[in-house]
PDB file of C-alpha atoms in Angstrom:
ATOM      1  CA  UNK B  13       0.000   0.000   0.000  1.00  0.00           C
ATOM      2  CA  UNK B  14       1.047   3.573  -0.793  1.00  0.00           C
ATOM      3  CA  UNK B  15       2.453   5.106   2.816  1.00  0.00           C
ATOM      4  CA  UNK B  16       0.747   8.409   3.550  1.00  0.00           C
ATOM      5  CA  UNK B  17      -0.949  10.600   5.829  1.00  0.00           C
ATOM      6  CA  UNK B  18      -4.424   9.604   5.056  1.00  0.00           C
ATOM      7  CA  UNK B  19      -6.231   7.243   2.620  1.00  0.00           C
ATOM      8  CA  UNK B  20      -9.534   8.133   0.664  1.00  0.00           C
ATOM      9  CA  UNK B  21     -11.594   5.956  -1.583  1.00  0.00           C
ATOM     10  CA  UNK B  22     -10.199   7.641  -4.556  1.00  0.00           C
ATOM     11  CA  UNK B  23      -6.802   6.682  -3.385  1.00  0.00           C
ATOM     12  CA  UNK B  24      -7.395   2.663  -2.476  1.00  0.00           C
ATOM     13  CA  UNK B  25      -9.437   2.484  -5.884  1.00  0.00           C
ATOM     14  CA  UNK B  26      -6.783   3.645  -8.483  1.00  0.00           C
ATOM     15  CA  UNK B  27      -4.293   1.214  -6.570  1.00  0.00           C
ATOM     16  CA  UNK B  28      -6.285  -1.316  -7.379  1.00  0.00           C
ATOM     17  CA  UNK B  29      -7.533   0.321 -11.200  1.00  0.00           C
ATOM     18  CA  UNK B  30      -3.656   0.133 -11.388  1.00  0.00           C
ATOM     19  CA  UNK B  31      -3.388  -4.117 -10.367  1.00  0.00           C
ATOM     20  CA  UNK B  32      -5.782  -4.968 -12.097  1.00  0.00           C
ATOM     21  CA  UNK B  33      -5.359  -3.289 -15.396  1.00  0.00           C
ATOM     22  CA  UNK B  34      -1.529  -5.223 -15.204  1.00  0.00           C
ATOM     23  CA  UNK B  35      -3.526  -8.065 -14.807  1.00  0.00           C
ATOM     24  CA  UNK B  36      -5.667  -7.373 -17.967  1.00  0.00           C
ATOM     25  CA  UNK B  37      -2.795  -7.043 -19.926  1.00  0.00           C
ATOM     26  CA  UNK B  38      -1.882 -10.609 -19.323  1.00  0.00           C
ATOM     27  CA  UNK B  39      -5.134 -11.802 -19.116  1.00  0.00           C
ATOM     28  CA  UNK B  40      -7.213 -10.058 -21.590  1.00  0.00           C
ATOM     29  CA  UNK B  41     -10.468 -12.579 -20.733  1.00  0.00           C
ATOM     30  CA  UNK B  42     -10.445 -11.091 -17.478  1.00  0.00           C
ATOM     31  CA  UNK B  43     -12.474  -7.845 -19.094  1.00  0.00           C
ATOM     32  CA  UNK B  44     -15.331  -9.665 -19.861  1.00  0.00           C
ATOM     33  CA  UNK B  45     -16.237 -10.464 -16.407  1.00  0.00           C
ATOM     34  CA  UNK B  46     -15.819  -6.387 -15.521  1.00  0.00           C
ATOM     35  CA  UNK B  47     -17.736  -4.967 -18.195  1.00  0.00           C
ATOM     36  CA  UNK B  48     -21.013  -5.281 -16.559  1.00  0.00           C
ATOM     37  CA  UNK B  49     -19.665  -3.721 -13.470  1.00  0.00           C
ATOM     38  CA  UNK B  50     -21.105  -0.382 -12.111  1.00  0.00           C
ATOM     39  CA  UNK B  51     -18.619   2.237 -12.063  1.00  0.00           C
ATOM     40  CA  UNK B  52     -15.722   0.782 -14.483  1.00  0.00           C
ATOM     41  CA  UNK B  53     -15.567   1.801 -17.676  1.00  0.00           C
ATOM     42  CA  UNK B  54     -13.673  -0.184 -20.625  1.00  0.00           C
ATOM     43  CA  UNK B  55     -11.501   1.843 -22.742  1.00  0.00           C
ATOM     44  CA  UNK B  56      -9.851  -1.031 -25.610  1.00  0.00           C
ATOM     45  CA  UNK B  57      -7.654  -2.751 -23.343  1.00  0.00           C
ATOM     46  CA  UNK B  58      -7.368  -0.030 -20.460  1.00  0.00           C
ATOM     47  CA  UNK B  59      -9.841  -0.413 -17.287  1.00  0.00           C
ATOM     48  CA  UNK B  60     -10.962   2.541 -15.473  1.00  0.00           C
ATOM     49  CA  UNK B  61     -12.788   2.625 -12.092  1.00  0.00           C
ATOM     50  CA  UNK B  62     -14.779   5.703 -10.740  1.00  0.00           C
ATOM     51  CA  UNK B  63     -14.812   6.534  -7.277  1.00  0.00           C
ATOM     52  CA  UNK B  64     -17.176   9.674  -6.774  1.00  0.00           C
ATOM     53  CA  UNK B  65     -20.685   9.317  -5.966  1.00  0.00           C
ATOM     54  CA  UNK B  66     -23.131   6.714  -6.279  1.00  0.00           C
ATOM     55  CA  UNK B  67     -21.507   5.338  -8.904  1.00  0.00           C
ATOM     56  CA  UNK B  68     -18.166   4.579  -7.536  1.00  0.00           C
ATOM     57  CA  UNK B  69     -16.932   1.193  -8.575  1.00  0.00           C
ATOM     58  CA  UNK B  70     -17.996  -1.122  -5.676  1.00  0.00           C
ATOM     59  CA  UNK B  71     -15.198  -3.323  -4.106  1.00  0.00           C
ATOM     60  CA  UNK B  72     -16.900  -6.047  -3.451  1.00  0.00           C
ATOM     61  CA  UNK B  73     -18.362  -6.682  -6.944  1.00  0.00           C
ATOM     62  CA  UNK B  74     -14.736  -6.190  -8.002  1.00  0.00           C
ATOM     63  CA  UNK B  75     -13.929  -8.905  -5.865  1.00  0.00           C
ATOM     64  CA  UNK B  76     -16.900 -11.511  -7.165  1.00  0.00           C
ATOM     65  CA  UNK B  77     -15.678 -10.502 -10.785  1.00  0.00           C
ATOM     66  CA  UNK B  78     -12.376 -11.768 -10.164  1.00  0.00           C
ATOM     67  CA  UNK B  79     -13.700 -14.559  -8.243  1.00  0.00           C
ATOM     68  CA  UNK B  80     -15.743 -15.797 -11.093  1.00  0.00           C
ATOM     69  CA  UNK B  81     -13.188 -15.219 -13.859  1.00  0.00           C
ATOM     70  CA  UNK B  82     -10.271 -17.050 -11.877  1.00  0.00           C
ATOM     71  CA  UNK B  83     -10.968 -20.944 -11.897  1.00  0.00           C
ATOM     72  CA  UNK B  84      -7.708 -21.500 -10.027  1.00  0.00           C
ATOM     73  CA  UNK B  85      -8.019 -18.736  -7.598  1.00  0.00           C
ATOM     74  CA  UNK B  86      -6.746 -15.384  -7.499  1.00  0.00           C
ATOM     75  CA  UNK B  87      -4.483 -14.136  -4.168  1.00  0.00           C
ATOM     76  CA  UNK B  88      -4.569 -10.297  -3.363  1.00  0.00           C
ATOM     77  CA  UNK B  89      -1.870  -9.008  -1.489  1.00  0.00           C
ATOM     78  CA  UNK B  90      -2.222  -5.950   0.738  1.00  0.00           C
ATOM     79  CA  UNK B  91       1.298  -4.875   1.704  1.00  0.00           C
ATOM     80  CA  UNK B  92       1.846  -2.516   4.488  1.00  0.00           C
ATOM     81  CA  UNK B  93      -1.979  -3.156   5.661  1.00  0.00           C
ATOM     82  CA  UNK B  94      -2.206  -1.377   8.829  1.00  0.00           C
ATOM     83  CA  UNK B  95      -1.687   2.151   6.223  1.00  0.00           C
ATOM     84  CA  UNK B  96      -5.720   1.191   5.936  1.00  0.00           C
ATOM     85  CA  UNK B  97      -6.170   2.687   9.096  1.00  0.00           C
ATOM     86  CA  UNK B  98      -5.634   5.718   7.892  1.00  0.00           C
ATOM     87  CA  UNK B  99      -8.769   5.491   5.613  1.00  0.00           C
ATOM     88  CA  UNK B 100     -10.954   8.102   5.186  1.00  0.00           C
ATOM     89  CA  UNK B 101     -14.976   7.447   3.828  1.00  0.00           C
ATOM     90  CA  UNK B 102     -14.769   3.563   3.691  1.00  0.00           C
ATOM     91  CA  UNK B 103     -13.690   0.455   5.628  1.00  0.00           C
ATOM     92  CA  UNK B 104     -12.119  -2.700   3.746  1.00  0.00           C
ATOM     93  CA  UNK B 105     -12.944  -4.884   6.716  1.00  0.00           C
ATOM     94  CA  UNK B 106     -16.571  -5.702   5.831  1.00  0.00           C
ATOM     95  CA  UNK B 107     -15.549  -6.385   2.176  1.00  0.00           C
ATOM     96  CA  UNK B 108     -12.719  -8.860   3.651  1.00  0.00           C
ATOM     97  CA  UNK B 109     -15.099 -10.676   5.519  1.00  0.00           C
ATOM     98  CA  UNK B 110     -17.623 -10.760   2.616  1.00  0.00           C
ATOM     99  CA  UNK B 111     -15.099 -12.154   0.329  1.00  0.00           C
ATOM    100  CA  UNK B 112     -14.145 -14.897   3.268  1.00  0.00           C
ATOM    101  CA  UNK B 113     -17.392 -16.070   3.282  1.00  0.00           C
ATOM    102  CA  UNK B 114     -18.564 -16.488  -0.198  1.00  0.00           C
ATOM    103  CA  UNK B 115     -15.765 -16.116  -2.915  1.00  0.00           C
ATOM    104  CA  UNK B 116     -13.598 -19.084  -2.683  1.00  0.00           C
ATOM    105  CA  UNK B 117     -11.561 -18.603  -5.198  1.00  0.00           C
ATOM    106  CA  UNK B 118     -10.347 -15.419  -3.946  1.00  0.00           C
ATOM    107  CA  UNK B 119      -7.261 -15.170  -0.825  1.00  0.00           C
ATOM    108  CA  UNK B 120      -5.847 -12.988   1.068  1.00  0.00           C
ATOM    109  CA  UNK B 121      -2.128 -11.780   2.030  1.00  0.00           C
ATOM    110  CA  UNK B 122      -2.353  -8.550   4.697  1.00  0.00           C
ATOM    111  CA  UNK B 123       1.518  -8.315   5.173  1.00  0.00           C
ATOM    112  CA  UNK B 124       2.885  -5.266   7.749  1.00  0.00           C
ATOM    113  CA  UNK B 125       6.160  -4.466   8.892  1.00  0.00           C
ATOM    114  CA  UNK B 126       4.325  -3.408  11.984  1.00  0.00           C
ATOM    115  CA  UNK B 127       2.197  -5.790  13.409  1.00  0.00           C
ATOM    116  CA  UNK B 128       1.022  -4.201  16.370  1.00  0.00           C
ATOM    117  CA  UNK B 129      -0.385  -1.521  13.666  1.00  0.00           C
ATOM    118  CA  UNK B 130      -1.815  -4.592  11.404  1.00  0.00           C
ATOM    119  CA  UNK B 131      -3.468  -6.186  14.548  1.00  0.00           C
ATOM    120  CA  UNK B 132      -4.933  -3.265  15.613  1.00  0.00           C
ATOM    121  CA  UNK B 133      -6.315  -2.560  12.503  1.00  0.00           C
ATOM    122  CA  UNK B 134      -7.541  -5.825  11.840  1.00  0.00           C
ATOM    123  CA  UNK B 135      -9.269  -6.226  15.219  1.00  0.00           C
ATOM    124  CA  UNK B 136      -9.269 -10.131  15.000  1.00  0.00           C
ATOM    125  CA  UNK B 137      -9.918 -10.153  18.325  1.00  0.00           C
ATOM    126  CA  UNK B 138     -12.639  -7.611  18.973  1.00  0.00           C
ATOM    127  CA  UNK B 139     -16.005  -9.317  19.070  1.00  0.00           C
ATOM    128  CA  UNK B 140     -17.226  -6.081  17.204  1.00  0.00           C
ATOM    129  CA  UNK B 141     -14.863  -6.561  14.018  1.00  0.00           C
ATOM    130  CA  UNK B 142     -15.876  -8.091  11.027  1.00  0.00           C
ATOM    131  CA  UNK B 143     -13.041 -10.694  10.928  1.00  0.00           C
ATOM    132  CA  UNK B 144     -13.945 -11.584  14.056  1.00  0.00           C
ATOM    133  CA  UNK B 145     -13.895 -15.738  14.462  1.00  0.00           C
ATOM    134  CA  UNK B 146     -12.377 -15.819  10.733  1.00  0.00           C
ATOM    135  CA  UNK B 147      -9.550 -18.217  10.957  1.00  0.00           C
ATOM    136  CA  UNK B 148      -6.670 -17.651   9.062  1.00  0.00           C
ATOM    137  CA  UNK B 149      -2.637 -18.302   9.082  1.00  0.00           C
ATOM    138  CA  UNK B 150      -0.451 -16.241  10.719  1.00  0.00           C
ATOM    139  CA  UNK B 151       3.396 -16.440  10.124  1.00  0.00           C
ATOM    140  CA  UNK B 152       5.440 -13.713  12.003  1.00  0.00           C
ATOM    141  CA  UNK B 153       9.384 -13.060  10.755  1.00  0.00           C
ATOM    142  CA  UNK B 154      11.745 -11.954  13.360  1.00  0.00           C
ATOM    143  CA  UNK B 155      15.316 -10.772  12.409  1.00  0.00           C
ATOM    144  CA  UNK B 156      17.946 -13.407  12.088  1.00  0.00           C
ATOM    145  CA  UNK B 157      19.657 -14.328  14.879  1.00  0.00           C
ATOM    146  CA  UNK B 158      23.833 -14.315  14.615  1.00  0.00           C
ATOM    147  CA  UNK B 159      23.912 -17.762  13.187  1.00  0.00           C
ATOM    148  CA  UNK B 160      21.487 -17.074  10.469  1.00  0.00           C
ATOM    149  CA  UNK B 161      23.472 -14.013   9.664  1.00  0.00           C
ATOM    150  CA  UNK B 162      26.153 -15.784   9.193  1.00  0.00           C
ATOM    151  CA  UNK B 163      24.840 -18.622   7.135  1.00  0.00           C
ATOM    152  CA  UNK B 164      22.950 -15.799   5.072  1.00  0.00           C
ATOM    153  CA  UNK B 165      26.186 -14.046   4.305  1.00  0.00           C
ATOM    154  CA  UNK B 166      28.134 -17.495   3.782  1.00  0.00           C
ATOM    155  CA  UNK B 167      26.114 -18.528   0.937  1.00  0.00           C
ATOM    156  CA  UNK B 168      25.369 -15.318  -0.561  1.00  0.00           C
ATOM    157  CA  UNK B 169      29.213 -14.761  -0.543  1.00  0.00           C
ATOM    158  CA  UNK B 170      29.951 -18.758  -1.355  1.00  0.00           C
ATOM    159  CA  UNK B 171      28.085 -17.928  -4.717  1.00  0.00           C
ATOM    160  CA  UNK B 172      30.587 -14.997  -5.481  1.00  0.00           C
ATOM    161  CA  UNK B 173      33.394 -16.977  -5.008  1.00  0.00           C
ATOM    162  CA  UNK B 174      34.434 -14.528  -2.039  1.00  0.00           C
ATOM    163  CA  UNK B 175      35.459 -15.879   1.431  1.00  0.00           C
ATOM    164  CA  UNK B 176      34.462 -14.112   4.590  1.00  0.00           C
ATOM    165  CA  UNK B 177      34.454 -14.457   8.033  1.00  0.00           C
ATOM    166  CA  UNK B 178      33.738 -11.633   9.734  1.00  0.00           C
ATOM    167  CA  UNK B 179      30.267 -12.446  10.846  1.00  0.00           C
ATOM    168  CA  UNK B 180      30.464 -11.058  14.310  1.00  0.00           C
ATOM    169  CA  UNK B 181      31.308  -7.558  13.727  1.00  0.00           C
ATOM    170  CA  UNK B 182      28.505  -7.145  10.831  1.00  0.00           C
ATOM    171  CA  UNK B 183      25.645  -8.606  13.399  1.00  0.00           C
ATOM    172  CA  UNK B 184      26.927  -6.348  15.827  1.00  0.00           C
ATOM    173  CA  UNK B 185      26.955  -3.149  13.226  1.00  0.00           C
ATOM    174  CA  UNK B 186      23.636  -4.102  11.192  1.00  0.00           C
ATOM    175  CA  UNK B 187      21.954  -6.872  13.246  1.00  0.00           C
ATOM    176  CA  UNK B 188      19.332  -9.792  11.730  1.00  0.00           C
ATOM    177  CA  UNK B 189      17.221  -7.237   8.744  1.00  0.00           C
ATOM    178  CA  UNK B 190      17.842  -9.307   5.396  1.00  0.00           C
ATOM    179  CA  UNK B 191      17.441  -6.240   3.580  1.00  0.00           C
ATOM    180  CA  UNK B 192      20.258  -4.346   4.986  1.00  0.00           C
ATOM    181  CA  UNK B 193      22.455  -7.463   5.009  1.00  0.00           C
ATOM    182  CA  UNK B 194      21.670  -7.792   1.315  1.00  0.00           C
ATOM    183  CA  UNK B 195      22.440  -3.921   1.184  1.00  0.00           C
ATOM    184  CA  UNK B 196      25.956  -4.575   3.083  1.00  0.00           C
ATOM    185  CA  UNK B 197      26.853  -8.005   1.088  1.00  0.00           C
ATOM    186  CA  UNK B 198      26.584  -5.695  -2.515  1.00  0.00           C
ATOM    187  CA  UNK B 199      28.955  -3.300  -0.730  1.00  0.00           C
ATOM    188  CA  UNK B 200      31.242  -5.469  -0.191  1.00  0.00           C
ATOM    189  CA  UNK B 201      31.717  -7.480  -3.457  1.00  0.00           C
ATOM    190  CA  UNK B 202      31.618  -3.958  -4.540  1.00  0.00           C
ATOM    191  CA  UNK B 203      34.316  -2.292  -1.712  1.00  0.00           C
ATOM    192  CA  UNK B 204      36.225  -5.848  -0.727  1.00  0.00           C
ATOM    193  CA  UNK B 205      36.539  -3.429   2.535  1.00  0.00           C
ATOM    194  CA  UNK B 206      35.008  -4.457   5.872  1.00  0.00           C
ATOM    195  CA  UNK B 207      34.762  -1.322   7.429  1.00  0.00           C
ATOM    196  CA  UNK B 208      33.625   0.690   4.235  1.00  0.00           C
ATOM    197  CA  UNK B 209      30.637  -1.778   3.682  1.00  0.00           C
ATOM    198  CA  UNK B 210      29.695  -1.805   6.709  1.00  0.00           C
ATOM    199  CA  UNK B 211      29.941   2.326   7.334  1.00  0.00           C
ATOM    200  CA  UNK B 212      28.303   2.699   4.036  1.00  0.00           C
ATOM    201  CA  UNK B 213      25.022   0.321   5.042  1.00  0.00           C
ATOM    202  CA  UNK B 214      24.901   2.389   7.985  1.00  0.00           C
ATOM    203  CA  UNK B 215      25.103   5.453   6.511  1.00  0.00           C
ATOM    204  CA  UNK B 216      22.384   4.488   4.162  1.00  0.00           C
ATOM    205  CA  UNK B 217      20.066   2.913   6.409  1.00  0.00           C
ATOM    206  CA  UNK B 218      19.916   5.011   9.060  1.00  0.00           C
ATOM    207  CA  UNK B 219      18.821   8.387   6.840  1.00  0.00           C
ATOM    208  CA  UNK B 220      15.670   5.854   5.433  1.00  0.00           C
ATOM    209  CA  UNK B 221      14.921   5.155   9.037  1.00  0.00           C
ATOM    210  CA  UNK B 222      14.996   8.927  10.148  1.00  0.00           C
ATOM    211  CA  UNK B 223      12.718   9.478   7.042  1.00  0.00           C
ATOM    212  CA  UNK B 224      10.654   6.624   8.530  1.00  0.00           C
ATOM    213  CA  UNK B 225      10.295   8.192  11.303  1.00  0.00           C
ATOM    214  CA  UNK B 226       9.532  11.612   9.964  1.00  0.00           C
ATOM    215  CA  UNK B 227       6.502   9.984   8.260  1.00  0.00           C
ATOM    216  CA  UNK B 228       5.946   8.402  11.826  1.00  0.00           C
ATOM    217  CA  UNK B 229       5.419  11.151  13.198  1.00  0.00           C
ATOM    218  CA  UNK B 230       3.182  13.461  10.178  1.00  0.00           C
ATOM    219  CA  UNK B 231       0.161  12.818  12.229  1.00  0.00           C
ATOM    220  CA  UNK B 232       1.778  13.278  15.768  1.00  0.00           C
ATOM    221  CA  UNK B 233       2.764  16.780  15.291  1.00  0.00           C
ATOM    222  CA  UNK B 234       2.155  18.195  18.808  1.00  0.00           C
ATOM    223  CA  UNK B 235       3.999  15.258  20.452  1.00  0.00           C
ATOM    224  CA  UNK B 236       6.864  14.727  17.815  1.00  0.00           C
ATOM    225  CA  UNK B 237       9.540  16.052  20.186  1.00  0.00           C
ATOM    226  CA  UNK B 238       8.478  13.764  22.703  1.00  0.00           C
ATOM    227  CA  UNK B 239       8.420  10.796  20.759  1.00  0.00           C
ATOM    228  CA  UNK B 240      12.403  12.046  19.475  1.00  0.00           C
ATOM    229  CA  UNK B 241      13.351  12.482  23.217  1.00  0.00           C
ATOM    230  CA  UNK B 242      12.195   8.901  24.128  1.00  0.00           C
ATOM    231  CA  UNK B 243      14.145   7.287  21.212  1.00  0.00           C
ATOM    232  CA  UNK B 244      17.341   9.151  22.078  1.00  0.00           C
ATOM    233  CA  UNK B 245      16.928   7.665  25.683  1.00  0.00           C
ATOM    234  CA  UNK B 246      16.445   4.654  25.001  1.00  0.00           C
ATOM    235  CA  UNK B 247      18.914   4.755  22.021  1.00  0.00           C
ATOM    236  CA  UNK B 248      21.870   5.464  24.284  1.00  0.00           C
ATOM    237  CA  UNK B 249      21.188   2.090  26.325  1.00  0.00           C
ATOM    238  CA  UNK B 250      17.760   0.246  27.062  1.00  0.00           C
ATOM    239  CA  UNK B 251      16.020   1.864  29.311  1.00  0.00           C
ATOM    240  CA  UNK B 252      13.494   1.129  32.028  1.00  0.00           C
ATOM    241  CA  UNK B 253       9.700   3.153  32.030  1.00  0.00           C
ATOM    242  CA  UNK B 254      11.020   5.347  34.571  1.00  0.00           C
ATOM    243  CA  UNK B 255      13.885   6.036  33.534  1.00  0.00           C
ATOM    244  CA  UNK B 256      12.221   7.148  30.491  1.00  0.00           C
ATOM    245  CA  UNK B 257       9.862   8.996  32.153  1.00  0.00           C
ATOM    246  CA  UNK B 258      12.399  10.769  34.113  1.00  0.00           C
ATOM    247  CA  UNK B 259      14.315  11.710  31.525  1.00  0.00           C
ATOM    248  CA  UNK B 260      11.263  12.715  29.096  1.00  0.00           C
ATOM    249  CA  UNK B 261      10.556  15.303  32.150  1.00  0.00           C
ATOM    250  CA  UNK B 262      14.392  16.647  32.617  1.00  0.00           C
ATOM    251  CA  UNK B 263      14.220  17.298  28.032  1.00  0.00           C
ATOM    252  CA  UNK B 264      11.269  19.057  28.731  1.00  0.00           C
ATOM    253  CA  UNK B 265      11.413  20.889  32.049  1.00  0.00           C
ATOM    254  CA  UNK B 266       8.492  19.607  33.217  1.00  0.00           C
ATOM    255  CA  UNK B 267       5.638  16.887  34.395  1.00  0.00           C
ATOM    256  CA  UNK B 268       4.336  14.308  31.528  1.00  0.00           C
ATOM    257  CA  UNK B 269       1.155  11.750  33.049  1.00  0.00           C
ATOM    258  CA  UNK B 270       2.141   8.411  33.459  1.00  0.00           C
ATOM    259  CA  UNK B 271      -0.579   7.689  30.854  1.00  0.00           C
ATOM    260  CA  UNK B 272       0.737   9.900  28.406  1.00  0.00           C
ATOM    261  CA  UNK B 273       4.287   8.053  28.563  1.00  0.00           C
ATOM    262  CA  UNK B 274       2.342   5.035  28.555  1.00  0.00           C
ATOM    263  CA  UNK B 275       0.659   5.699  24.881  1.00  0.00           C
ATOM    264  CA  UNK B 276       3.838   6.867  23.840  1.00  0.00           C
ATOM    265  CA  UNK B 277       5.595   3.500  24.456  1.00  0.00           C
ATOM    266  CA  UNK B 278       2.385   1.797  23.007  1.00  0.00           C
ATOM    267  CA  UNK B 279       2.826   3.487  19.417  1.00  0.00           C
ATOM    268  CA  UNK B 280       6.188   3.425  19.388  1.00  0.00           C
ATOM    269  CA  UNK B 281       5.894  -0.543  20.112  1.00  0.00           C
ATOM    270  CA  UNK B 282       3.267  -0.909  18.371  1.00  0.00           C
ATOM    271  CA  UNK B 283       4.996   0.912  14.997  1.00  0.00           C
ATOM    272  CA  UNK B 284       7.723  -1.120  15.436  1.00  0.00           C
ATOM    273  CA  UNK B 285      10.366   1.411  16.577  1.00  0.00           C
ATOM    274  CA  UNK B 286      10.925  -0.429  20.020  1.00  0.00           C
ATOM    275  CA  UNK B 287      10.496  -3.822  21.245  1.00  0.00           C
ATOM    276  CA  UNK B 288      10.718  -4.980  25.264  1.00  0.00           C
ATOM    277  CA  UNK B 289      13.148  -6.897  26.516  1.00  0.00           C
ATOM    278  CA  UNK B 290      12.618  -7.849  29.907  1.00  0.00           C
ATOM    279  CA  UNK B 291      11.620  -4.486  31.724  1.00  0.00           C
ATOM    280  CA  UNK B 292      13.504  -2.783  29.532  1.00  0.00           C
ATOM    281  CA  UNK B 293      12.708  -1.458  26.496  1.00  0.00           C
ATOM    282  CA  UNK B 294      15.611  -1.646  23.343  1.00  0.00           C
ATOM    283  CA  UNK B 295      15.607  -0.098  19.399  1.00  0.00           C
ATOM    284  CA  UNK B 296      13.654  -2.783  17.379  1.00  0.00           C
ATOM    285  CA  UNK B 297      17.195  -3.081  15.868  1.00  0.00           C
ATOM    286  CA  UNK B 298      20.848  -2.289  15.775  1.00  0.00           C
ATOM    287  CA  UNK B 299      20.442   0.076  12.952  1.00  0.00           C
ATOM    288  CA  UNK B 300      17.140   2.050  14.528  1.00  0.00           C
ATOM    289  CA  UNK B 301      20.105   2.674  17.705  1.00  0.00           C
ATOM    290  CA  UNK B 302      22.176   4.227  15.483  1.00  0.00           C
ATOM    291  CA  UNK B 303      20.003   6.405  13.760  1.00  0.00           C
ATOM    292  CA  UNK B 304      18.761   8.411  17.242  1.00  0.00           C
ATOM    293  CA  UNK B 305      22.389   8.377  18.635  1.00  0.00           C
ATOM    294  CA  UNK B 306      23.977  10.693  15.624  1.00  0.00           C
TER     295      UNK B 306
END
């Protein structure tokens, strides 16, 4: 899903106008079962959808069209999910439930990099949700641990025909992310340099993760320096709730509610920026520490 501050109609529609009209192209007996739809228009090979007014192209018949067209099924991914919650005028939940219940041909993958978000928007577990008793598969991914790092880098490098062995000081540097292991192992078939692969990765990752958190923070505006100061504190070294609390108060000169800290720690959790270890609570990663202690 496109990241942004909010989502309308308008917006979730052309995404999908834009899926489905790559799908088209491969499958050109796919427009026969959309022609009859309300609110999408055929134009040779090119499929538009409206979204204004009554006659906005209606998800769920969307959704029986490619159910009926695809004898072997049809999977929809949502990437980045929880960026639904953001939506403004409509609600995908009913239609996901709809389409559980009576298009078998069609599946779901919701996919989030923050599944607190992703859970929370789902509401799987709230009796007043629409997915509510819907069963469905749930595989979490958790960073590699030091001996998957350094498998991952063996064979990646094994294929090169490059030998390395210094597995310990990239897990300690860049930690378990595949991506920015990928990111380092290009470096250095490009650098043969340790240090300069590993400086550059940082270098790179941690201004996407301050961008990251910029866009965090686009619809936290009055409390973005709060949410800064608490990463810097518990950048330095994990860090207990008091002793975030205490030094939240000394940054700002003055008292913060124990249930203000309290939803602070939630969304940052919750977004991925933290996890707790233990009473304490740690960057999600190696990298995310670096970025708040520069």
């Amino acid at each position: 899903m496109r990241r942004g501050n909010t989502w309308s109609y308008r917006d979730f529609i052309l995404e999908l106008q834009r899926e489905v009209n790559n799908l088209t192209s491969r499958f050109p007996g796919l427009l026969d079962f959309l022609r009859n739809i309300s609110g999408v228009n055929i134009m040779g090979n090119q499929v538009l959808f409206s979204w204004k007014g009554s006659n906005r192209a209606s998800l769920s018949s969307l959704l029986e069209a490619l159910n009926d067209w695809a004898s072997n099924g049809v999977v929809i991914v949502l990437d980045e999910a929880q960026e639904l919650v953001k939506a403004r005028g409509f609600n995908v939940l009913p239609v996901l439930a709809y389409a559980y219940d009576n298009l078998r041909r069609v599946r779901f993958i919701i996919s989030s990099s923050k599944m607190g978000l992703l859970y929370r928007f789902l509401r799987i577990r709230d009796p007043e949700s629409p997915l509510f008793g819907r069963a469905m598969g749930i595989v979490e991914l958790s960073p590699f641990t030091r001996d998957q790092v350094a498998e991952f880098l063996r064979r990646g490098f094994e294929e090169l025909g490059i030998e390395f062995r210094d597995f310990d000081a990239v897990y300690k540097k860049l930690g378990g992310i595949p991506g920015w292991l990928t990111y380092f192992g290009l470096r250095y078939y490009e650098y043969r340099d340790l240090d300069k692969a590993i400086n550059e990765t940082m270098s790179y990752a941690t201004a996407l993760i301050r961008q990251e958190f910029h866009n965090f923070l686009t619809d936290k505006v009055a409390a973005k320096d709060r949410y800064l100061a608490i990463m810097r504190i518990v950048a330095r070294e994990c860090a207990g709730w008091s002793e975030i609390k205490n030094g939240l108060e000394a940054v700002l000169g003055m008292e913060v509610s124990d249930s203000r800290i309290s939803e602070y720690l939630r969304q940052l959790l919750d977004s991925a920026w933290i996890i707790k270890v233990g009473n304490k609570y740690c960057p999600a990663e190696p990298l995310i520490g670096a970025a708040f202690r520069t």
